[in-house]
Short mmCIF file of N, CA and C in Angstrom, two decimals:
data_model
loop_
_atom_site.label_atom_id
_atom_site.label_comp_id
_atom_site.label_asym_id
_atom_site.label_seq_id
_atom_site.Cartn_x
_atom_site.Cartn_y
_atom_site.Cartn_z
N UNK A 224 92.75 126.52 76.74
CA UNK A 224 91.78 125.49 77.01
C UNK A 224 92.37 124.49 78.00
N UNK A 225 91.49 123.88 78.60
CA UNK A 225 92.23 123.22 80.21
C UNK A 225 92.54 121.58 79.19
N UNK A 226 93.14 121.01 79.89
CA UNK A 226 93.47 120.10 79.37
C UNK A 226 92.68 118.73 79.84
N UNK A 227 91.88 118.18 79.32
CA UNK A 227 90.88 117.37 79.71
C UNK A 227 91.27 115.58 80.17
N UNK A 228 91.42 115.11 80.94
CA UNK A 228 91.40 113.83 80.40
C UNK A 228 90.47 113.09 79.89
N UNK A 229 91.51 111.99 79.02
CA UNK A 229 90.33 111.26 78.46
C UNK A 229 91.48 109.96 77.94
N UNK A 230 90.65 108.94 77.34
CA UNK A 230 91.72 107.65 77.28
C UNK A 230 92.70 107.71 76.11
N UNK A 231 92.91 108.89 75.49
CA UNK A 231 93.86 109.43 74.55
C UNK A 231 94.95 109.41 75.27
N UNK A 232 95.04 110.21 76.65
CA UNK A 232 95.76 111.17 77.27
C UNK A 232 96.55 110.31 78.55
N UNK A 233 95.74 109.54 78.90
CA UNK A 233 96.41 108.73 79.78
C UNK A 233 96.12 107.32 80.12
N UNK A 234 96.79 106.41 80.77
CA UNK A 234 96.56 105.20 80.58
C UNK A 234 96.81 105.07 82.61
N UNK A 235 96.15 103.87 82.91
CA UNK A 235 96.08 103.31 84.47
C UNK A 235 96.84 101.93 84.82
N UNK A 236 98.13 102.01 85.33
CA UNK A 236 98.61 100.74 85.50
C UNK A 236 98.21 100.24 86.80
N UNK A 237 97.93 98.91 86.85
CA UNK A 237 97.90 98.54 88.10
C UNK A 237 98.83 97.31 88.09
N UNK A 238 99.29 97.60 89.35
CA UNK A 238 100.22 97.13 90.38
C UNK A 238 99.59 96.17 91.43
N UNK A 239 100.31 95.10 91.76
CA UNK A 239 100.07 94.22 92.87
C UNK A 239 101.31 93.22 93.10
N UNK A 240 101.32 92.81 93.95
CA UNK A 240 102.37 91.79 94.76
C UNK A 240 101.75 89.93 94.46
N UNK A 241 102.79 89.52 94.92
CA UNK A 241 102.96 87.93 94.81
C UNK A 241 101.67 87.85 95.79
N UNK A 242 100.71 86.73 95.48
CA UNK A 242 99.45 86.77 96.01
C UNK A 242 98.38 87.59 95.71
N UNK A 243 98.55 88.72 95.03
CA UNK A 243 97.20 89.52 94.76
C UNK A 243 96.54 89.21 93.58
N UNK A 244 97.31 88.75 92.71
CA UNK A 244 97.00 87.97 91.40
C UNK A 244 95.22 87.95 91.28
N UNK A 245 94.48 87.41 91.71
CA UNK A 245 93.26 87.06 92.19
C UNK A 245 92.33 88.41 92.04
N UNK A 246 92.59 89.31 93.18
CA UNK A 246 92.21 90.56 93.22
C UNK A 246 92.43 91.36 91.87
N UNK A 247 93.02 91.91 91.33
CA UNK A 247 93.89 91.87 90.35
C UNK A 247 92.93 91.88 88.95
N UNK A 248 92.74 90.81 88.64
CA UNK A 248 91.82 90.12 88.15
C UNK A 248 90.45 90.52 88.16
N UNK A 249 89.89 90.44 89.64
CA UNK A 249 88.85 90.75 89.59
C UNK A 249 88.61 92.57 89.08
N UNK A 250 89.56 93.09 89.51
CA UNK A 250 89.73 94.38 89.07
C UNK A 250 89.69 94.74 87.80
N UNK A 251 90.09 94.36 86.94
CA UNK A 251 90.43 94.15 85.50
C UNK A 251 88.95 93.47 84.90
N UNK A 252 88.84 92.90 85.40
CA UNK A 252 87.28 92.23 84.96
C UNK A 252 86.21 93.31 85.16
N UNK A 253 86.14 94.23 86.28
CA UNK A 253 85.33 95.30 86.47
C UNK A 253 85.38 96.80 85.92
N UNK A 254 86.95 96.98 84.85
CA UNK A 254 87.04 97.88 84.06
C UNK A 254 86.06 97.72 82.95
N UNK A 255 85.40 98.84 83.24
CA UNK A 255 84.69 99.36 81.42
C UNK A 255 85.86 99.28 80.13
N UNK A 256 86.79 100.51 80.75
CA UNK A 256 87.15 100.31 79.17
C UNK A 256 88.42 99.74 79.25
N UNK A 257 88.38 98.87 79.02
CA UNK A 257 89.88 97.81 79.00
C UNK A 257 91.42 98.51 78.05
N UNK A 258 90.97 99.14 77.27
CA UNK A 258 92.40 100.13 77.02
C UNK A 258 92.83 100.93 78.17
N UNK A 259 92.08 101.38 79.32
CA UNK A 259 92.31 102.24 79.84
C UNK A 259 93.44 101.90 81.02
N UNK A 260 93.42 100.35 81.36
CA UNK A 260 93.64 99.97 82.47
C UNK A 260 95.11 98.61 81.88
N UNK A 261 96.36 98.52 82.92
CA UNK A 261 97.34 97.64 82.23
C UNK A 261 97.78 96.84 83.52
N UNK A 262 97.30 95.49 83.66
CA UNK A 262 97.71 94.99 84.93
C UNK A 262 99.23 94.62 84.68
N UNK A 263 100.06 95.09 85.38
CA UNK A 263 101.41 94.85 85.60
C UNK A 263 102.33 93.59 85.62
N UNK A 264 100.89 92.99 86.51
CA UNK A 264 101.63 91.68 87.10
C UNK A 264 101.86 91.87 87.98
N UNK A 265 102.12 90.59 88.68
CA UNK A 265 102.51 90.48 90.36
C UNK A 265 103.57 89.60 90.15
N UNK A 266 104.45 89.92 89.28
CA UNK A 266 105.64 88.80 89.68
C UNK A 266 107.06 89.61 89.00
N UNK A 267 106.92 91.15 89.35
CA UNK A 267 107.70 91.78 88.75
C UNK A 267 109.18 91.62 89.66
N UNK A 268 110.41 92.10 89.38
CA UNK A 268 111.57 92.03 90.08
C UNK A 268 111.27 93.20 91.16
N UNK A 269 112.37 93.78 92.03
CA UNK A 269 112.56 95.68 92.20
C UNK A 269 113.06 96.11 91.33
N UNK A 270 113.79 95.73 90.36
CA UNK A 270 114.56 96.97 89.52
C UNK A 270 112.69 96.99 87.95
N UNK A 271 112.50 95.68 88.04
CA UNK A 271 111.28 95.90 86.87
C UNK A 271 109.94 97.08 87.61
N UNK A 272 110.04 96.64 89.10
CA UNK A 272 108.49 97.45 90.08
C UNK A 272 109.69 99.05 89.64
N UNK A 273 110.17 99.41 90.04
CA UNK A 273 110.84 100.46 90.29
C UNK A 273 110.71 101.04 88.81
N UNK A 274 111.20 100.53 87.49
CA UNK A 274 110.78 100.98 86.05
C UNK A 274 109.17 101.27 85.67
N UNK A 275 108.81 100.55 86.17
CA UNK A 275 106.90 100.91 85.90
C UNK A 275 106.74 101.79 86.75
N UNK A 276 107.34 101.98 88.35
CA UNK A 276 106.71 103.09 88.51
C UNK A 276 107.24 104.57 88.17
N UNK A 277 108.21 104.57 87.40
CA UNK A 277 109.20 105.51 86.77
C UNK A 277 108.24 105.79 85.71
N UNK A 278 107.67 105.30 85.03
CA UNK A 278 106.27 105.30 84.12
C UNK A 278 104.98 106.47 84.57
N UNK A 279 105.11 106.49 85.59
CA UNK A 279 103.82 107.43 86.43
C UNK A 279 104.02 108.53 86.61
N UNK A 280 102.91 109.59 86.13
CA UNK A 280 102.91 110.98 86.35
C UNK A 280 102.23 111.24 87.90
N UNK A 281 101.40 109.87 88.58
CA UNK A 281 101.11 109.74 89.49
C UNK A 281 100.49 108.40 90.05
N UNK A 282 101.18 108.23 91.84
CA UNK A 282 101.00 106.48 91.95
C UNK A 282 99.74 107.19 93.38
N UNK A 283 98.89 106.55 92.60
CA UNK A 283 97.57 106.25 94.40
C UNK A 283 98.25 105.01 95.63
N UNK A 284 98.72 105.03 96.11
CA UNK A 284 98.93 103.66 97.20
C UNK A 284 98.90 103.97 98.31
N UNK A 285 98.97 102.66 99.19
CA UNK A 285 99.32 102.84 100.83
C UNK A 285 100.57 102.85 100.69
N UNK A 286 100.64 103.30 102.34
CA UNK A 286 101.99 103.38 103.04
C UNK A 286 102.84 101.65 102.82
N UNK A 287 103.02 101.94 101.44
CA UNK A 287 104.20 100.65 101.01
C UNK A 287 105.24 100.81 100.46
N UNK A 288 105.92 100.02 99.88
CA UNK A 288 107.41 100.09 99.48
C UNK A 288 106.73 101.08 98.21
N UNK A 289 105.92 100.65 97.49
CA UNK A 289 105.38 101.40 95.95
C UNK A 289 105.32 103.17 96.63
N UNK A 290 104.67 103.48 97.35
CA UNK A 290 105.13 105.02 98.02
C UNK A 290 106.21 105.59 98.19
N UNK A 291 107.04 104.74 98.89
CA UNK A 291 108.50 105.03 98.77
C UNK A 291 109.65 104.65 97.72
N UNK A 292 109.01 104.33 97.03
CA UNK A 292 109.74 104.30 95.41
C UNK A 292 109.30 105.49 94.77
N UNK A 293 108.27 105.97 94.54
CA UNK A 293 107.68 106.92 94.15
C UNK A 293 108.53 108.16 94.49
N UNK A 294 108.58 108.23 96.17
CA UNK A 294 108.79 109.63 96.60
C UNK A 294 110.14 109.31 96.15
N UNK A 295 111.13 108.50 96.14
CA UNK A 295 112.70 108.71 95.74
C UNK A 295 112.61 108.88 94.32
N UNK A 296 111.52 108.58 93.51
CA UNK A 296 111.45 109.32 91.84
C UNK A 296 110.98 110.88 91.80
N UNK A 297 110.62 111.17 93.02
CA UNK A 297 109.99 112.45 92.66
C UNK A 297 108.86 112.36 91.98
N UNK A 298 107.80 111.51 92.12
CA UNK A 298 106.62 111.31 91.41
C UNK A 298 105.40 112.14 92.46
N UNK A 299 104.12 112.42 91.59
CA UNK A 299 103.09 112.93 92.50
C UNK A 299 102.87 111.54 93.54
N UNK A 300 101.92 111.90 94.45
CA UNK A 300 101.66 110.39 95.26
C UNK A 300 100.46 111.03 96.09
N UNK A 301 99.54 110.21 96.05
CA UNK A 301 98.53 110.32 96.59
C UNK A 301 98.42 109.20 98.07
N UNK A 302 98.37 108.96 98.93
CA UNK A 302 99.60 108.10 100.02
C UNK A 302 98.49 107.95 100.68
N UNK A 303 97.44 106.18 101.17
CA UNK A 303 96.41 106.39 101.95
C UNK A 303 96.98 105.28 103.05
N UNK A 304 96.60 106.53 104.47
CA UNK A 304 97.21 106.23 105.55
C UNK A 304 96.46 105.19 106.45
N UNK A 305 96.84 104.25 107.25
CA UNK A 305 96.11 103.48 107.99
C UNK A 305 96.88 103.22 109.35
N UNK A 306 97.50 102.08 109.48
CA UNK A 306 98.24 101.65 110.64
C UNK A 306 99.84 102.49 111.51
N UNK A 307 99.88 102.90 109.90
CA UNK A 307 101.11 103.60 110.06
C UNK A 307 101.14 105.37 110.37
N UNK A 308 101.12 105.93 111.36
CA UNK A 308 101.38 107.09 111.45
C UNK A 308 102.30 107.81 109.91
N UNK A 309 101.13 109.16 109.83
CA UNK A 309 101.70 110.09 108.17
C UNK A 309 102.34 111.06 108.85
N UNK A 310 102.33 111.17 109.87
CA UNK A 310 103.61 112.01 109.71
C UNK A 310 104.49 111.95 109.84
N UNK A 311 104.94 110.43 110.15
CA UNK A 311 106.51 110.01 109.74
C UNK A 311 107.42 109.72 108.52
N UNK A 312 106.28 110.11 107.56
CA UNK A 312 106.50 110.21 106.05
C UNK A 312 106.19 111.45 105.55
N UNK A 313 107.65 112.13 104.72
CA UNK A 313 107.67 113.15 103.82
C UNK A 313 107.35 113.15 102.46
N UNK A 314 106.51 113.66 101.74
CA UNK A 314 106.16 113.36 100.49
C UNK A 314 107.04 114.90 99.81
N UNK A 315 107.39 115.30 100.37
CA UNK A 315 108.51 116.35 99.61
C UNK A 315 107.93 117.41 98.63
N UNK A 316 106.56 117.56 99.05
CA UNK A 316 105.60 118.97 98.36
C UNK A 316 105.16 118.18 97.08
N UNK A 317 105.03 116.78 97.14
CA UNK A 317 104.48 116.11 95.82
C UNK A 317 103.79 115.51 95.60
N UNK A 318 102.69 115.33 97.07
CA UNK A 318 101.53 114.65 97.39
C UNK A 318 100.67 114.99 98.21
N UNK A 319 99.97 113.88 98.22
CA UNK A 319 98.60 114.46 99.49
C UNK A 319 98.44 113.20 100.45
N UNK A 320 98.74 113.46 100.82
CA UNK A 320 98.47 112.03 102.25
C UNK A 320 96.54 112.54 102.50
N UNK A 321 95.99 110.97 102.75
CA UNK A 321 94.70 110.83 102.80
C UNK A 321 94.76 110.15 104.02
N UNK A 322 94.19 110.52 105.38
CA UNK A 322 94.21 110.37 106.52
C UNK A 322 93.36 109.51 107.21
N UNK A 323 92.32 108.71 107.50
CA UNK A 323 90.62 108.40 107.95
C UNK A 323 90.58 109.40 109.50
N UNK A 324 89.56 109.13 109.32
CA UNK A 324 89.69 110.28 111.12
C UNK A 324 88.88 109.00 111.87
N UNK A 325 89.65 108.27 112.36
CA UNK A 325 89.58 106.66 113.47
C UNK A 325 90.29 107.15 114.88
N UNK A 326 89.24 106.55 115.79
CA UNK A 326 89.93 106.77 117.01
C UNK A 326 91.25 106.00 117.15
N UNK A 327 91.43 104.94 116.22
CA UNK A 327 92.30 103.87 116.63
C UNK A 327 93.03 103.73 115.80
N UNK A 328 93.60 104.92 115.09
CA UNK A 328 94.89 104.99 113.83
C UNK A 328 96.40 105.10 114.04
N UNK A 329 96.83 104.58 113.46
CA UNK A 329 97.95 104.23 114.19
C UNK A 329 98.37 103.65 114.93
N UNK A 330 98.02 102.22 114.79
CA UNK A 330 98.17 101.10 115.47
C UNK A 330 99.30 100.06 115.61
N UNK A 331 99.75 100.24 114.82
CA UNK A 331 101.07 99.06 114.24
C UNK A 331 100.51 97.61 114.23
#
């Protein structure tokens, strides 16, 4: 039998930085089911960001430091690309880079 999710099975942390606090929030306010979802905080250390994301069977983010913490755990990563050219990043057969198709990507 396939293995289903459901809010038994897994839980959703979210992550944000000094200043997102706000957003954050509003996010958390727009979860249905509030077990499902664990705001982190935005005022974690690197060695505390780096333990939560050691926590993840898989991190959704942009091309940020949280991606490249990930890929040095060997975590899945789902990696959404914008300013920064993806193919200067290796996800090491453990993700999927999500691309937009913009004339004007990769901009710096």
């Amino acid at each position: 039998m396939a293995n289903r999710l459901s809010e038994e099975n897994f839980k959703i942390l979210l992550f944000g930085g000094k200043g997102e606090e706000e957003i954050n929030k509003e996010i958390m306010e727009k979860v249905k089911d509030k077990k499902a979802m664990i705001d982190t905080g935005s005022e974690n250390t690197l060695s505390e960001f780096i333990a939560l994301v050691s926590l993840c069977n898989v991190l959704v983010t942009g091309d940020t430091a949280g991606m490249h913490v990930a890929i040095a755990l060997k975590k899945n990563v789902v990696a959404l690309f914008g300013p920064t050219p993806a193919n200067e990043i290796d996800l090491y057969g453990k993700g999927v880079k999500i691309i937009p198709n913009l004339d004007c990507i990769y901009c710096y």
